[in-house]
Amino acid sequence: IILVILLSIVTIQSAYLLFDNPKHRKYGFAIGFIVLAVVWIAHFMKAPDVEIGFSNFLLFLYFGYILFILLRHMIKQKNVDLNMIVIAVTIYLLFAIEGGFMFALLNQTYENAFNISADANFSLMDYIYYSFITLTTLGYGDVLPMREETRIPAAILATGGQFYIAVIIAVLVGKYISKKED
């Protein structure tokens, strides 16, 4: 229930903060409401795996859209300020959350997709945890991708996480220096 509440808060907050145009804000709230309705129904109705997979897929799409908007905003911003740093950190965290949704969907799609040593009842929070561990290339080894369909996305996420850190630091420093020179 904590995960569902947190997802609800983030969904509502992101629709409010990211859509400055009233028309876009209305669409953001409408899409967010549909996503939340499916998530809450799946949670309280103890929905079968198909409905849980559908809610994860909707969340994956919604947060992917939020990620796209944040990336676009960060690229357009000319100077480095606290807002840009917060956006950069948020993008990194959203990559990990998106990875968690992706791994949950992959595990639901492919049988024996992961070798999970600790718990047979792996939840969405566990997939998000695995995604964070993969993105940071920490790799505890408690969850192992067992199929090519899960190994490749895990490798891409790990590599992408390292490239993101390198590129974002270069972009932030470059924009900061160019602003100082102006």
Short mmCIF file of C-alpha atoms in Angstrom, two decimals:
data_model
loop_
_atom_site.label_atom_id
_atom_site.label_comp_id
_atom_site.label_asym_id
_atom_site.label_seq_id
_atom_site.Cartn_x
_atom_site.Cartn_y
_atom_site.Cartn_z
CA ILE A 1 0.00 0.00 0.00
CA ILE A 2 2.94 2.35 0.67
CA LEU A 3 4.16 1.92 -2.91
CA VAL A 4 0.68 2.64 -4.30
CA ILE A 5 0.39 5.78 -2.16
CA LEU A 6 3.85 6.99 -3.18
CA LEU A 7 3.11 6.34 -6.86
CA SER A 8 -0.12 8.31 -6.47
CA ILE A 9 1.66 11.28 -4.90
CA VAL A 10 4.38 11.30 -7.56
CA THR A 11 1.83 11.00 -10.37
CA ILE A 12 -0.29 13.90 -9.11
CA GLN A 13 2.72 16.04 -8.28
CA SER A 14 4.36 15.43 -11.66
CA ALA A 15 1.18 16.35 -13.52
CA TYR A 16 0.94 19.57 -11.53
CA LEU A 17 4.60 20.59 -11.72
CA LEU A 18 5.56 19.55 -15.23
CA PHE A 19 2.66 20.80 -17.26
CA ASP A 20 2.82 24.60 -17.13
CA ASN A 21 0.36 25.04 -19.97
CA PRO A 22 -3.23 24.70 -18.60
CA LYS A 23 -4.23 22.54 -21.58
CA HIS A 24 -1.28 20.20 -21.07
CA ARG A 25 -1.90 20.16 -17.31
CA LYS A 26 -5.47 19.04 -17.94
CA TYR A 27 -4.24 16.19 -20.15
CA GLY A 28 -1.54 15.29 -17.63
CA PHE A 29 -4.11 15.06 -14.84
CA ALA A 30 -6.47 13.03 -17.04
CA ILE A 31 -3.77 10.53 -18.01
CA GLY A 32 -2.48 10.42 -14.45
CA PHE A 33 -5.99 9.78 -13.12
CA ILE A 34 -6.49 6.86 -15.52
CA VAL A 35 -3.12 5.39 -14.53
CA LEU A 36 -3.91 5.80 -10.82
CA ALA A 37 -7.36 4.28 -11.20
CA VAL A 38 -5.88 1.16 -12.80
CA VAL A 39 -3.15 0.96 -10.14
CA TRP A 40 -5.60 1.30 -7.23
CA ILE A 41 -8.07 -1.15 -8.76
CA ALA A 42 -5.29 -3.68 -9.36
CA HIS A 43 -4.09 -3.26 -5.78
CA PHE A 44 -7.42 -3.48 -3.96
CA MET A 45 -9.08 -6.06 -6.14
CA LYS A 46 -6.06 -8.37 -5.82
CA ALA A 47 -6.13 -8.40 -9.60
CA PRO A 48 -4.67 -11.21 -11.63
CA ASP A 49 -1.21 -10.87 -13.11
CA VAL A 50 -2.54 -9.52 -16.40
CA GLU A 51 -4.11 -6.49 -14.71
CA ILE A 52 -1.04 -5.92 -12.56
CA GLY A 53 1.09 -6.12 -15.70
CA PHE A 54 -1.24 -3.62 -17.38
CA SER A 55 -0.95 -1.18 -14.48
CA ASN A 56 2.86 -1.55 -14.53
CA PHE A 57 2.82 -0.95 -18.27
CA LEU A 58 0.71 2.21 -17.84
CA LEU A 59 3.04 3.45 -15.10
CA PHE A 60 6.02 2.68 -17.34
CA LEU A 61 4.49 4.78 -20.14
CA TYR A 62 3.44 7.62 -17.84
CA PHE A 63 6.82 7.94 -16.12
CA GLY A 64 8.53 7.57 -19.50
CA TYR A 65 6.53 10.56 -20.70
CA ILE A 66 7.51 12.51 -17.57
CA LEU A 67 11.13 11.53 -18.20
CA PHE A 68 10.88 12.80 -21.78
CA ILE A 69 9.46 16.15 -20.62
CA LEU A 70 12.20 16.56 -18.01
CA LEU A 71 14.95 15.72 -20.51
CA ARG A 72 13.51 18.19 -23.02
CA HIS A 73 13.30 20.88 -20.34
CA MET A 74 16.86 20.26 -19.18
CA ILE A 75 18.25 20.45 -22.72
CA LYS A 76 16.46 23.75 -23.40
CA GLN A 77 17.56 25.40 -20.15
CA LYS A 78 20.45 27.78 -20.74
CA ASN A 79 21.94 28.22 -17.28
CA VAL A 80 22.72 26.00 -14.33
CA ASP A 81 20.67 26.68 -11.23
CA LEU A 82 19.20 24.64 -8.41
CA ASN A 83 16.18 23.75 -10.58
CA MET A 84 18.40 22.22 -13.27
CA ILE A 85 20.32 20.17 -10.70
CA VAL A 86 17.05 18.89 -9.21
CA ILE A 87 15.83 17.97 -12.70
CA ALA A 88 19.10 16.13 -13.43
CA VAL A 89 18.81 14.10 -10.21
CA THR A 90 15.12 13.42 -10.84
CA ILE A 91 15.89 12.12 -14.33
CA TYR A 92 18.47 9.71 -12.90
CA LEU A 93 15.98 8.45 -10.30
CA LEU A 94 13.25 8.09 -12.92
CA PHE A 95 15.59 5.99 -15.06
CA ALA A 96 15.86 3.57 -12.14
CA ILE A 97 12.10 3.56 -11.52
CA GLU A 98 11.44 3.00 -15.21
CA GLY A 99 13.93 0.12 -15.10
CA GLY A 100 11.98 -1.40 -12.21
CA PHE A 101 8.75 -1.32 -14.22
CA MET A 102 10.58 -2.77 -17.22
CA PHE A 103 12.07 -5.64 -15.20
CA ALA A 104 8.69 -6.41 -13.61
CA LEU A 105 7.11 -6.57 -17.07
CA LEU A 106 9.94 -8.73 -18.40
CA ASN A 107 9.63 -11.15 -15.49
CA GLN A 108 5.91 -11.40 -16.10
CA THR A 109 6.44 -11.95 -19.83
CA TYR A 110 9.27 -14.51 -19.71
CA GLU A 111 9.31 -17.56 -17.49
CA ASN A 112 12.39 -17.83 -15.23
CA ALA A 113 13.59 -14.42 -16.35
CA PHE A 114 15.44 -13.81 -13.06
CA ASN A 115 17.10 -16.01 -10.49
CA ILE A 116 15.83 -14.49 -7.28
CA SER A 117 17.68 -15.92 -4.30
CA ALA A 118 15.96 -14.21 -1.39
CA ASP A 119 12.19 -14.23 -1.92
CA ALA A 120 9.83 -15.98 -4.29
CA ASN A 121 7.21 -13.22 -3.91
CA PHE A 122 9.11 -10.48 -5.66
CA SER A 123 7.18 -7.19 -5.65
CA LEU A 124 7.46 -4.07 -7.78
CA MET A 125 9.57 -2.47 -5.04
CA ASP A 126 12.03 -5.35 -5.39
CA TYR A 127 12.31 -4.75 -9.14
CA ILE A 128 12.88 -1.05 -8.52
CA TYR A 129 15.57 -1.99 -5.99
CA TYR A 130 17.20 -4.28 -8.57
CA SER A 131 17.03 -1.48 -11.12
CA PHE A 132 18.78 0.97 -8.77
CA ILE A 133 21.47 -1.60 -7.99
CA THR A 134 21.96 -2.21 -11.72
CA LEU A 135 21.88 1.49 -12.70
CA THR A 136 24.58 2.31 -10.16
CA THR A 137 26.55 -0.83 -11.19
CA LEU A 138 26.71 -1.86 -7.56
CA GLY A 139 25.44 -5.38 -8.28
CA TYR A 140 24.94 -7.29 -5.05
CA GLY A 141 24.18 -10.50 -6.94
CA ASP A 142 20.97 -11.35 -5.06
CA VAL A 143 18.99 -11.03 -8.30
CA LEU A 144 20.40 -12.37 -11.54
CA PRO A 145 18.99 -11.98 -15.05
CA MET A 146 18.79 -15.50 -16.44
CA ARG A 147 17.59 -14.92 -20.00
CA GLU A 148 18.94 -12.90 -22.89
CA GLU A 149 15.72 -10.84 -22.79
CA THR A 150 16.63 -9.66 -19.29
CA ARG A 151 20.43 -9.59 -19.50
CA ILE A 152 20.52 -7.12 -22.39
CA PRO A 153 18.23 -4.53 -20.73
CA ALA A 154 20.20 -4.90 -17.48
CA ALA A 155 23.47 -4.27 -19.32
CA ILE A 156 21.98 -1.29 -21.17
CA LEU A 157 20.65 0.16 -17.90
CA ALA A 158 24.04 -0.24 -16.18
CA THR A 159 25.92 1.29 -19.11
CA GLY A 160 23.33 4.04 -19.53
CA GLY A 161 23.55 4.95 -15.87
CA GLN A 162 27.29 5.49 -16.10
CA PHE A 163 27.02 7.43 -19.37
CA TYR A 164 24.28 9.60 -17.90
CA ILE A 165 26.45 10.60 -14.96
CA ALA A 166 29.41 11.41 -17.21
CA VAL A 167 27.34 13.33 -19.75
CA ILE A 168 25.23 15.25 -17.24
CA ILE A 169 28.33 16.43 -15.37
CA ALA A 170 29.87 17.57 -18.66
CA VAL A 171 26.66 19.38 -19.67
CA LEU A 172 26.22 21.06 -16.29
CA VAL A 173 29.85 22.18 -16.15
CA GLY A 174 29.73 23.37 -19.77
CA LYS A 175 26.56 25.40 -19.23
CA TYR A 176 27.91 26.82 -15.98
CA ILE A 177 31.20 27.89 -17.60
CA SER A 178 29.49 29.39 -20.65
CA LYS A 179 27.14 31.37 -18.41
CA LYS A 180 30.10 32.69 -16.38
CA GLU A 181 31.88 33.76 -19.57
CA ASP A 182 28.80 35.67 -20.76
#
